[in-house]
mmCIF file of C-alpha atoms in Angstrom:
data_model
loop_
_atom_site.group_PDB
_atom_site.id
_atom_site.type_symbol
_atom_site.label_atom_id
_atom_site.label_comp_id
_atom_site.label_asym_id
_atom_site.label_seq_id
_atom_site.Cartn_x
_atom_site.Cartn_y
_atom_site.Cartn_z
ATOM 1 C CA THR Q 1 9.743 38.539 -3.238
ATOM 2 C CA GLY Q 2 9.893 42.290 -2.549
ATOM 3 C CA ARG Q 3 10.505 41.854 1.150
ATOM 4 C CA LEU Q 4 13.230 39.293 0.452
ATOM 5 C CA ASP Q 5 14.923 41.511 -2.143
ATOM 6 C CA SER Q 6 15.065 44.343 0.380
ATOM 7 C CA LEU Q 7 17.229 42.160 2.654
ATOM 8 C CA GLY Q 8 20.042 42.016 0.115
ATOM 9 C CA ILE Q 9 21.523 39.406 -2.201
ATOM 10 C CA ALA Q 10 23.422 37.503 0.526
ATOM 11 C CA VAL Q 11 20.305 36.949 2.653
ATOM 12 C CA LYS Q 12 18.201 36.144 -0.413
ATOM 13 C CA GLU Q 13 20.691 33.475 -1.422
ATOM 14 C CA VAL Q 14 20.376 31.789 1.995
ATOM 15 C CA ALA Q 15 16.591 31.775 1.674
ATOM 16 C CA GLN Q 16 16.809 30.347 -1.841
ATOM 17 C CA VAL Q 17 19.021 27.469 -0.735
ATOM 18 C CA GLY Q 18 16.658 26.865 2.194
ATOM 19 C CA SER Q 19 13.753 26.645 -0.261
ATOM 20 C CA VAL Q 20 15.651 24.003 -2.228
ATOM 21 C CA ILE Q 21 16.101 21.926 0.943
ATOM 22 C CA GLY Q 22 12.411 22.028 1.846
ATOM 23 C CA ARG Q 23 9.876 23.639 4.149
ATOM 24 C CA SER Q 24 12.375 23.332 7.034
ATOM 25 C CA PHE Q 25 16.164 23.484 6.951
ATOM 26 C CA THR Q 26 19.291 23.820 9.117
ATOM 27 C CA SER Q 27 22.215 26.204 8.863
ATOM 28 C CA LEU Q 28 24.561 23.257 8.310
ATOM 29 C CA LEU Q 29 22.696 22.026 5.256
ATOM 30 C CA VAL Q 30 22.400 25.561 3.858
ATOM 31 C CA SER Q 31 26.162 25.916 4.260
ATOM 32 C CA ARG Q 32 26.624 22.725 2.250
ATOM 33 C CA GLY Q 33 24.433 24.143 -0.492
ATOM 34 C CA LEU Q 34 26.356 27.424 -0.561
ATOM 35 C CA ASP Q 35 29.714 25.695 0.010
ATOM 36 C CA CYS Q 36 30.602 27.969 2.921
ATOM 37 C CA ASP Q 37 31.129 27.868 6.684
ATOM 38 C CA ALA Q 38 27.914 27.416 8.720
ATOM 39 C CA ASP Q 39 28.946 30.005 11.344
ATOM 40 C CA SER Q 40 29.172 32.721 8.701
ATOM 41 C CA LEU Q 41 25.479 32.263 7.922
ATOM 42 C CA GLU Q 42 24.182 33.179 11.388
ATOM 43 C CA PRO Q 43 23.781 36.960 10.741
ATOM 44 C CA ARG Q 44 21.921 36.308 7.477
ATOM 45 C CA LEU Q 45 19.673 33.688 9.079
ATOM 46 C CA ASP Q 46 18.903 36.127 11.909
ATOM 47 C CA GLN Q 47 17.809 38.690 9.326
ATOM 48 C CA LEU Q 48 15.483 36.132 7.748
ATOM 49 C CA VAL Q 49 13.950 35.400 11.123
ATOM 50 C CA GLN Q 50 13.518 39.120 11.877
ATOM 51 C CA SER Q 51 11.774 39.560 8.523
ATOM 52 C CA GLU Q 52 9.281 36.866 9.624
ATOM 53 C CA LEU Q 53 9.755 34.946 6.382
ATOM 54 C CA VAL Q 54 11.032 32.042 8.481
ATOM 55 C CA TYR Q 55 10.649 30.912 12.086
ATOM 56 C CA LYS Q 56 13.441 29.535 14.235
ATOM 57 C CA GLN Q 57 13.222 26.609 16.646
ATOM 58 C CA GLY Q 58 16.154 25.719 18.887
ATOM 59 C CA ASN Q 59 19.568 27.310 19.178
ATOM 60 C CA GLY Q 60 23.047 26.937 17.792
ATOM 61 C CA ALA Q 61 23.859 24.069 15.441
ATOM 62 C CA ASN Q 62 20.592 22.314 16.365
ATOM 63 C CA ALA Q 63 18.398 25.223 15.267
ATOM 64 C CA VAL Q 64 15.764 24.455 12.632
ATOM 65 C CA TYR Q 65 14.393 27.176 10.368
ATOM 66 C CA THR Q 66 10.901 26.852 8.871
ATOM 67 C CA PHE Q 67 9.284 28.985 6.199
ATOM 68 C CA LYS Q 68 6.235 30.880 7.448
ATOM 69 C CA HIS Q 69 4.077 29.244 4.760
ATOM 70 C CA VAL Q 70 4.637 26.735 1.988
ATOM 71 C CA LEU Q 71 3.692 29.468 -0.523
ATOM 72 C CA VAL Q 72 6.612 31.545 0.777
ATOM 73 C CA GLN Q 73 8.936 28.610 0.137
ATOM 74 C CA ASP Q 74 7.463 28.022 -3.343
ATOM 75 C CA THR Q 75 7.763 31.680 -4.314
ATOM 76 C CA ILE Q 76 11.401 31.881 -3.224
ATOM 77 C CA TYR Q 77 12.191 28.577 -4.968
ATOM 78 C CA ALA Q 78 10.617 29.875 -8.191
ATOM 79 C CA SER Q 79 12.945 32.898 -8.093
ATOM 80 C CA LEU Q 80 15.974 30.666 -8.738
ATOM 81 C CA PHE Q 81 17.376 30.119 -12.213
ATOM 82 C CA GLN Q 82 17.212 26.469 -13.319
ATOM 83 C CA LYS Q 83 21.007 26.256 -13.469
ATOM 84 C CA HIS Q 84 21.308 27.332 -9.836
ATOM 85 C CA LYS Q 85 18.546 24.923 -8.750
ATOM 86 C CA ARG Q 86 20.509 22.028 -10.215
ATOM 87 C CA ILE Q 87 23.733 23.115 -8.494
ATOM 88 C CA PHE Q 88 22.091 23.509 -5.079
ATOM 89 C CA HIS Q 89 20.132 20.241 -5.359
ATOM 90 C CA ARG Q 90 23.330 18.380 -6.255
ATOM 91 C CA ARG Q 91 25.303 19.856 -3.356
ATOM 92 C CA ILE Q 92 22.517 19.126 -0.895
ATOM 93 C CA ALA Q 93 22.076 15.574 -2.183
ATOM 94 C CA GLU Q 94 25.790 14.901 -1.872
ATOM 95 C CA ALA Q 95 25.771 16.289 1.676
ATOM 96 C CA LEU Q 96 22.803 14.097 2.613
ATOM 97 C CA GLU Q 97 24.565 11.065 1.137
ATOM 98 C CA ARG Q 98 27.213 11.440 3.812
ATOM 99 C CA GLU Q 99 24.587 11.415 6.558
ATOM 100 C CA GLU Q 100 22.005 8.925 7.856
ATOM 101 C CA THR Q 101 19.471 10.158 5.298
ATOM 102 C CA VAL Q 102 20.689 7.459 2.901
ATOM 103 C CA ALA Q 103 19.060 4.766 5.022
ATOM 104 C CA SER Q 104 16.169 6.683 6.561
ATOM 105 C CA GLU Q 105 14.955 8.893 3.691
ATOM 106 C CA PRO Q 106 16.091 7.555 0.309
ATOM 107 C CA ASP Q 107 13.141 9.329 -1.343
ATOM 108 C CA VAL Q 108 14.569 12.711 -0.274
ATOM 109 C CA LEU Q 109 17.904 11.893 -1.915
ATOM 110 C CA ALA Q 110 16.072 10.577 -4.986
ATOM 111 C CA TRP Q 111 14.175 13.851 -5.360
ATOM 112 C CA HIS Q 112 17.276 16.033 -4.954
ATOM 113 C CA PHE Q 113 19.266 13.975 -7.475
ATOM 114 C CA THR Q 114 16.308 14.071 -9.884
ATOM 115 C CA GLU Q 115 16.154 17.875 -9.665
ATOM 116 C CA ALA Q 116 19.941 18.030 -10.004
ATOM 117 C CA ASP Q 117 19.627 16.114 -13.292
ATOM 118 C CA GLU Q 118 21.796 13.319 -11.851
ATOM 119 C CA SER Q 119 19.483 10.646 -13.237
ATOM 120 C CA LEU Q 120 21.520 7.498 -12.609
ATOM 121 C CA LYS Q 121 21.918 8.323 -8.932
ATOM 122 C CA ALA Q 122 18.277 9.359 -8.726
ATOM 123 C CA ILE Q 123 17.160 5.992 -10.133
ATOM 124 C CA THR Q 124 19.284 4.216 -7.515
ATOM 125 C CA TYR Q 125 17.565 6.070 -4.695
ATOM 126 C CA TRP Q 126 14.049 5.786 -6.150
ATOM 127 C CA SER Q 127 14.627 2.014 -6.146
ATOM 128 C CA ARG Q 128 15.813 2.097 -2.542
ATOM 129 C CA ALA Q 129 12.809 4.193 -1.584
ATOM 130 C CA GLY Q 130 10.512 1.660 -3.245
ATOM 131 C CA GLU Q 131 12.202 -1.246 -1.471
ATOM 132 C CA ALA Q 132 11.872 0.561 1.861
ATOM 133 C CA ALA Q 133 8.156 1.098 1.215
ATOM 134 C CA ILE Q 134 7.677 -2.600 0.349
ATOM 135 C CA ALA Q 135 9.341 -3.536 3.641
ATOM 136 C CA ARG Q 136 6.626 -1.436 5.376
ATOM 137 C CA SER Q 137 3.920 -3.068 3.200
ATOM 138 C CA ALA Q 138 3.191 0.400 1.757
ATOM 139 C CA MET Q 139 2.681 -0.969 -1.744
ATOM 140 C CA THR Q 140 0.961 2.054 -3.293
ATOM 141 C CA GLU Q 141 3.785 4.294 -2.108
ATOM 142 C CA ALA Q 142 6.356 1.765 -3.349
ATOM 143 C CA ARG Q 143 4.764 1.687 -6.780
ATOM 144 C CA ARG Q 144 4.886 5.482 -6.969
ATOM 145 C CA GLN Q 145 8.608 5.507 -6.056
ATOM 146 C CA PHE Q 146 9.471 2.824 -8.598
ATOM 147 C CA GLU Q 147 7.490 4.643 -11.290
ATOM 148 C CA HIS Q 148 9.482 7.836 -10.636
ATOM 149 C CA GLY Q 149 12.600 5.798 -11.334
ATOM 150 C CA GLU Q 150 11.033 4.133 -14.358
ATOM 151 C CA ASN Q 151 10.210 7.540 -15.861
ATOM 152 C CA LEU Q 152 13.873 8.535 -15.578
ATOM 153 C CA ILE Q 153 14.940 5.241 -17.151
ATOM 154 C CA ASN Q 154 12.609 5.831 -20.102
ATOM 155 C CA LYS Q 155 13.924 9.370 -20.482
ATOM 156 C CA LEU Q 156 17.567 8.223 -20.497
ATOM 157 C CA SER Q 157 16.799 5.312 -22.830
ATOM 158 C CA LYS Q 158 15.534 7.715 -25.475
ATOM 159 C CA GLY Q 159 18.923 9.432 -25.457
ATOM 160 C CA ARG Q 160 20.955 6.240 -25.041
ATOM 161 C CA ALA Q 161 23.130 7.115 -28.039
ATOM 162 C CA SER Q 162 24.628 9.992 -26.051
ATOM 163 C CA LEU Q 163 25.508 7.793 -23.038
ATOM 164 C CA THR Q 164 28.951 6.286 -22.521
ATOM 165 C CA SER Q 165 29.135 2.485 -22.695
ATOM 166 C CA GLN Q 166 29.637 2.387 -18.923
ATOM 167 C CA ASP Q 167 26.614 4.583 -18.221
ATOM 168 C CA SER Q 168 24.530 2.510 -20.644
ATOM 169 C CA ALA Q 169 25.484 -0.694 -18.812
ATOM 170 C CA THR Q 170 24.741 0.967 -15.452
ATOM 171 C CA LEU Q 171 21.332 2.054 -16.749
ATOM 172 C CA ASP Q 172 20.481 -1.528 -17.761
ATOM 173 C CA SER Q 173 21.582 -2.831 -14.368
ATOM 174 C CA LEU Q 174 19.498 -0.219 -12.535
ATOM 175 C CA GLU Q 175 16.493 -0.960 -14.719
ATOM 176 C CA LEU Q 176 16.715 -4.675 -13.958
ATOM 177 C CA GLU Q 177 16.723 -4.041 -10.204
ATOM 178 C CA LEU Q 178 13.957 -1.461 -10.359
ATOM 179 C CA LEU Q 179 11.655 -3.637 -12.488
ATOM 180 C CA GLY Q 180 11.970 -6.415 -9.933
ATOM 181 C CA GLY Q 181 10.555 -4.123 -7.266
ATOM 182 C CA LEU Q 182 7.915 -2.638 -9.550
ATOM 183 C CA GLY Q 183 6.775 -6.129 -10.494
ATOM 184 C CA ALA Q 184 6.293 -6.996 -6.826
ATOM 185 C CA THR Q 185 4.067 -3.951 -6.302
ATOM 186 C CA LEU Q 186 2.012 -4.654 -9.438
ATOM 187 C CA TRP Q 187 1.534 -8.217 -8.241
ATOM 188 C CA ALA Q 188 0.308 -7.032 -4.856
ATOM 189 C CA LEU Q 189 -1.907 -4.195 -6.105
ATOM 190 C CA GLU Q 190 -3.245 -5.491 -9.414
ATOM 191 C CA GLY Q 191 -2.920 -9.264 -9.080
ATOM 192 C CA SER Q 192 -0.978 -11.811 -11.095
ATOM 193 C CA SER Q 193 -3.452 -11.575 -14.001
ATOM 194 C CA ASP Q 194 -2.515 -7.947 -14.737
ATOM 195 C CA GLN Q 195 -1.362 -7.715 -18.358
ATOM 196 C CA SER Q 196 1.295 -5.091 -17.642
ATOM 197 C CA LEU Q 197 3.155 -7.765 -15.660
ATOM 198 C CA VAL Q 198 3.706 -9.707 -18.884
ATOM 199 C CA THR Q 199 5.372 -6.746 -20.596
ATOM 200 C CA LEU Q 200 7.473 -6.053 -17.515
ATOM 201 C CA CYS Q 201 8.586 -9.683 -17.125
ATOM 202 C CA GLU Q 202 9.507 -9.996 -20.800
ATOM 203 C CA ARG Q 203 11.722 -6.926 -20.414
ATOM 204 C CA VAL Q 204 13.282 -8.432 -17.286
ATOM 205 C CA LEU Q 205 14.028 -11.655 -19.176
ATOM 206 C CA ASP Q 206 15.776 -9.674 -21.907
ATOM 207 C CA LEU Q 207 17.865 -7.642 -19.457
ATOM 208 C CA ALA Q 208 18.667 -10.612 -17.217
ATOM 209 C CA SER Q 209 19.815 -12.707 -20.176
ATOM 210 C CA LYS Q 210 22.169 -9.962 -21.380
ATOM 211 C CA GLN Q 211 23.555 -9.336 -17.887
ATOM 212 C CA GLY Q 212 23.997 -12.971 -16.910
ATOM 213 C CA ARG Q 213 21.462 -12.818 -14.055
ATOM 214 C CA PRO Q 214 19.797 -16.262 -13.833
ATOM 215 C CA ASP Q 215 18.231 -15.279 -10.500
ATOM 216 C CA ARG Q 216 16.258 -12.534 -12.231
ATOM 217 C CA GLU Q 217 15.394 -14.846 -15.125
ATOM 218 C CA PHE Q 218 13.959 -17.280 -12.590
ATOM 219 C CA ASP Q 219 11.823 -14.567 -10.938
ATOM 220 C CA ALA Q 220 10.447 -13.397 -14.302
ATOM 221 C CA HIS Q 221 9.631 -16.919 -15.500
ATOM 222 C CA LEU Q 222 7.939 -17.659 -12.159
ATOM 223 C CA ALA Q 223 5.822 -14.503 -12.407
ATOM 224 C CA LEU Q 224 4.808 -15.388 -15.972
ATOM 225 C CA THR Q 225 4.006 -18.935 -14.852
ATOM 226 C CA ASN Q 226 1.623 -17.603 -12.217
ATOM 227 C CA HIS Q 227 0.107 -15.115 -14.669
ATOM 228 C CA TYR Q 228 -0.864 -17.871 -17.113
ATOM 229 C CA TYR Q 229 -1.703 -20.330 -14.319
ATOM 230 C CA VAL Q 230 -4.286 -17.956 -12.825
ATOM 231 C CA ALA Q 231 -5.737 -17.402 -16.310
ATOM 232 C CA GLY Q 232 -6.155 -21.164 -16.724
ATOM 233 C CA ARG Q 233 -3.660 -21.265 -19.600
ATOM 234 C CA ILE Q 234 -1.820 -24.292 -18.257
ATOM 235 C CA THR Q 235 0.224 -25.037 -21.392
ATOM 236 C CA GLN Q 236 1.689 -21.528 -21.422
ATOM 237 C CA ALA Q 237 2.286 -21.726 -17.683
ATOM 238 C CA GLU Q 238 4.220 -24.960 -18.276
ATOM 239 C CA SER Q 239 6.388 -23.235 -20.903
ATOM 240 C CA HIS Q 240 7.664 -20.871 -18.200
ATOM 241 C CA ILE Q 241 7.865 -23.195 -15.201
ATOM 242 C CA ARG Q 242 10.170 -25.606 -17.043
ATOM 243 C CA PRO Q 243 12.907 -22.941 -17.482
ATOM 244 C CA CYS Q 244 12.333 -22.097 -13.790
ATOM 245 C CA LEU Q 245 13.032 -25.666 -12.777
ATOM 246 C CA SER Q 246 16.081 -25.856 -15.043
ATOM 247 C CA LEU Q 247 17.501 -22.644 -13.537
ATOM 248 C CA ALA Q 248 16.764 -23.858 -10.005
ATOM 249 C CA GLU Q 249 18.514 -27.178 -10.630
ATOM 250 C CA SER Q 250 21.526 -25.350 -12.057
ATOM 251 C CA SER Q 251 21.815 -23.021 -9.078
ATOM 252 C CA GLN Q 252 20.731 -25.580 -6.462
ATOM 253 C CA ASP Q 253 19.066 -22.695 -4.662
ATOM 254 C CA SER Q 254 16.668 -24.261 -2.160
ATOM 255 C CA ASP Q 255 14.111 -21.426 -2.364
ATOM 256 C CA GLN Q 256 13.987 -21.681 -6.146
ATOM 257 C CA LEU Q 257 13.715 -25.472 -6.018
ATOM 258 C CA VAL Q 258 10.800 -25.297 -3.564
ATOM 259 C CA SER Q 259 8.938 -22.738 -5.693
ATOM 260 C CA ALA Q 260 9.547 -24.473 -9.034
ATOM 261 C CA HIS Q 261 8.668 -27.986 -7.838
ATOM 262 C CA ARG Q 262 5.551 -26.705 -6.067
ATOM 263 C CA ILE Q 263 4.150 -25.089 -9.223
ATOM 264 C CA MET Q 264 5.232 -28.016 -11.426
ATOM 265 C CA GLY Q 265 3.311 -30.293 -9.070
ATOM 266 C CA GLU Q 266 0.186 -28.134 -9.106
ATOM 267 C CA LEU Q 267 0.172 -27.898 -12.897
ATOM 268 C CA ALA Q 268 0.634 -31.661 -13.178
ATOM 269 C CA PHE Q 269 -2.309 -32.104 -10.786
ATOM 270 C CA TYR Q 270 -4.589 -30.030 -13.002
ATOM 271 C CA LEU Q 271 -3.394 -31.912 -16.076
ATOM 272 C CA GLY Q 272 -4.369 -35.164 -14.357
ATOM 273 C CA ASP Q 273 -0.832 -36.535 -14.061
ATOM 274 C CA LEU Q 274 -1.017 -37.507 -10.400
ATOM 275 C CA ASP Q 275 2.272 -39.444 -10.314
ATOM 276 C CA CYS Q 276 4.119 -36.409 -11.677
ATOM 277 C CA ALA Q 277 2.281 -34.149 -9.214
ATOM 278 C CA ILE Q 278 3.220 -36.349 -6.257
ATOM 279 C CA GLU Q 279 6.861 -36.453 -7.376
ATOM 280 C CA HIS Q 280 7.260 -32.675 -7.733
ATOM 281 C CA LEU Q 281 5.240 -31.745 -4.640
ATOM 282 C CA GLY Q 282 7.224 -34.227 -2.603
ATOM 283 C CA ARG Q 283 10.475 -32.717 -3.847
ATOM 284 C CA ALA Q 284 9.225 -29.217 -2.980
ATOM 285 C CA ILE Q 285 8.699 -30.368 0.609
ATOM 286 C CA GLU Q 286 12.049 -32.162 0.585
ATOM 287 C CA HIS Q 287 13.920 -28.966 -0.390
ATOM 288 C CA TYR Q 288 11.948 -26.806 2.038
ATOM 289 C CA HIS Q 289 13.800 -25.348 5.020
ATOM 290 C CA VAL Q 290 11.658 -23.970 7.825
ATOM 291 C CA GLU Q 291 14.204 -21.255 8.682
ATOM 292 C CA ARG Q 292 13.648 -19.740 5.232
ATOM 293 C CA GLN Q 293 9.934 -19.179 5.793
ATOM 294 C CA SER Q 294 10.051 -15.424 6.411
ATOM 295 C CA ALA Q 295 12.191 -14.746 3.343
ATOM 296 C CA LEU Q 296 9.938 -16.844 1.119
ATOM 297 C CA VAL Q 297 6.757 -15.191 2.370
ATOM 298 C CA LEU Q 298 8.231 -11.702 1.926
ATOM 299 C CA LYS Q 299 9.243 -12.538 -1.646
ATOM 300 C CA LEU Q 300 6.279 -14.631 -2.792
ATOM 301 C CA GLY Q 301 3.400 -13.598 -0.534
ATOM 302 C CA ASP Q 302 2.813 -17.130 0.749
ATOM 303 C CA ASP Q 303 4.851 -20.122 1.882
ATOM 304 C CA PRO Q 304 5.360 -22.560 -1.022
ATOM 305 C CA GLY Q 305 6.747 -25.296 1.232
ATOM 306 C CA ILE Q 306 3.675 -25.400 3.430
ATOM 307 C CA LEU Q 307 1.249 -24.958 0.529
ATOM 308 C CA ALA Q 308 2.762 -27.847 -1.426
ATOM 309 C CA ARG Q 309 1.167 -30.191 1.131
ATOM 310 C CA PRO Q 310 -2.540 -29.568 0.290
ATOM 311 C CA TYR Q 311 -1.986 -30.443 -3.384
ATOM 312 C CA LEU Q 312 0.097 -33.438 -2.398
ATOM 313 C CA ALA Q 313 -2.748 -34.507 -0.114
ATOM 314 C CA LEU Q 314 -5.303 -34.138 -2.925
ATOM 315 C CA SER Q 315 -3.105 -36.123 -5.305
ATOM 316 C CA LEU Q 316 -2.628 -38.908 -2.764
ATOM 317 C CA TRP Q 317 -6.369 -38.942 -2.005
ATOM 318 C CA LEU Q 318 -7.212 -39.438 -5.665
ATOM 319 C CA LYS Q 319 -4.640 -42.228 -5.809
ATOM 320 C CA GLY Q 320 -6.424 -43.943 -2.938
ATOM 321 C CA GLU Q 321 -3.755 -43.236 -0.313
ATOM 322 C CA ILE Q 322 -6.257 -41.799 2.180
ATOM 323 C CA GLY Q 323 -4.150 -42.123 5.338
ATOM 324 C CA ASN Q 324 -1.109 -40.437 3.787
ATOM 325 C CA ALA Q 325 -3.357 -37.710 2.383
ATOM 326 C CA PHE Q 326 -4.718 -36.886 5.859
ATOM 327 C CA LYS Q 327 -1.173 -36.892 7.199
ATOM 328 C CA GLN Q 328 -0.096 -34.244 4.668
ATOM 329 C CA CYS Q 329 -3.177 -32.100 5.456
ATOM 330 C CA ASN Q 330 -2.534 -32.154 9.173
ATOM 331 C CA GLU Q 331 1.189 -31.464 8.820
ATOM 332 C CA GLY Q 332 0.509 -28.515 6.489
ATOM 333 C CA ILE Q 333 -1.971 -26.934 8.882
ATOM 334 C CA ALA Q 334 0.298 -27.572 11.868
ATOM 335 C CA GLU Q 335 3.258 -25.907 10.135
ATOM 336 C CA ALA Q 336 1.091 -22.930 9.096
ATOM 337 C CA GLU Q 337 -0.223 -22.508 12.663
ATOM 338 C CA LYS Q 338 3.291 -22.682 14.055
ATOM 339 C CA PHE Q 339 4.537 -20.090 11.570
ATOM 340 C CA GLY Q 340 1.658 -17.704 12.356
ATOM 341 C CA HIS Q 341 1.305 -16.150 8.875
ATOM 342 C CA GLU Q 342 -2.445 -15.623 8.485
ATOM 343 C CA TYR Q 343 -2.619 -15.793 4.691
ATOM 344 C CA THR Q 344 -0.627 -19.040 4.544
ATOM 345 C CA LEU Q 345 -2.753 -20.531 7.344
ATOM 346 C CA THR Q 346 -5.962 -19.550 5.547
ATOM 347 C CA GLN Q 347 -4.656 -21.102 2.329
ATOM 348 C CA ALA Q 348 -3.628 -24.299 4.106
ATOM 349 C CA ASN Q 349 -7.083 -24.674 5.710
ATOM 350 C CA PHE Q 350 -8.952 -23.731 2.544
ATOM 351 C CA ASP Q 351 -7.015 -26.073 0.267
ATOM 352 C CA THR Q 352 -7.559 -29.010 2.606
#
């Protein structure tokens, strides 16, 4: 830092704030970090450029300054006292909140708020970053973002006694939302048989019950149903799908009704109760709305309305209703082909 020190405190301070922002930065964002006018920074930024510690691209307000090497940035960042790091990270995060970064780069905001020790806000943005990654099918990245948030939740939970009642309630609400996203990534990456899903879902059930969130209770029970279903533990799967069906009937949510009746029908099929299977699978199809396909696939990974038909066909076949069974097979495949979701189509063909 000898060369930087020789430029004077004012120039050093600009470089330090730039290092907090990242490898590249703008005069406007530095001014937000220093809480000063951007125009007043031009002479100091010019000195940094002349020192060859940073390079400049563009002119005026659109100019972007980049550290010569990441090690230069790291060294300057390390020269800051922790107290000043927190202040600058907070100011920069708050400035970015007022810009488009909220939607386009929630992970950047999450990192700045984490370093600013603004944990509740950081958790919010780690969750948003995870959700954005899921939308891109970047499940490994999503898991990493959610786990950053989870680490902050665990840290705050250890000191819960020092939180206000409002902050404690906010923490529980944030945890419930974050665990929903984390569960989706675990499901995709590790499979429904992963044991950590059980622990996560049991925590979700506890939080959802306390917060009056039947929608989250439904999701957790459904995940636990599938966990035990895949393991062949049908009785335990039944103990979770029944609350699912009860919650779905209370809410009259068509997506929940389709999912609950589909699984109830499949479990009944494996238990040999064909009449019960036919009843529930038929009701799943009855509640199914084709315009909800994309939302269901995004949430569940397959289309429960279409995939209720193969099990209904099998049940009808075993009951001797061969013609109706073929009808259900053909309709399921036709719907899957029309929808164009490869996994659902493969499932529909395989199951029939």
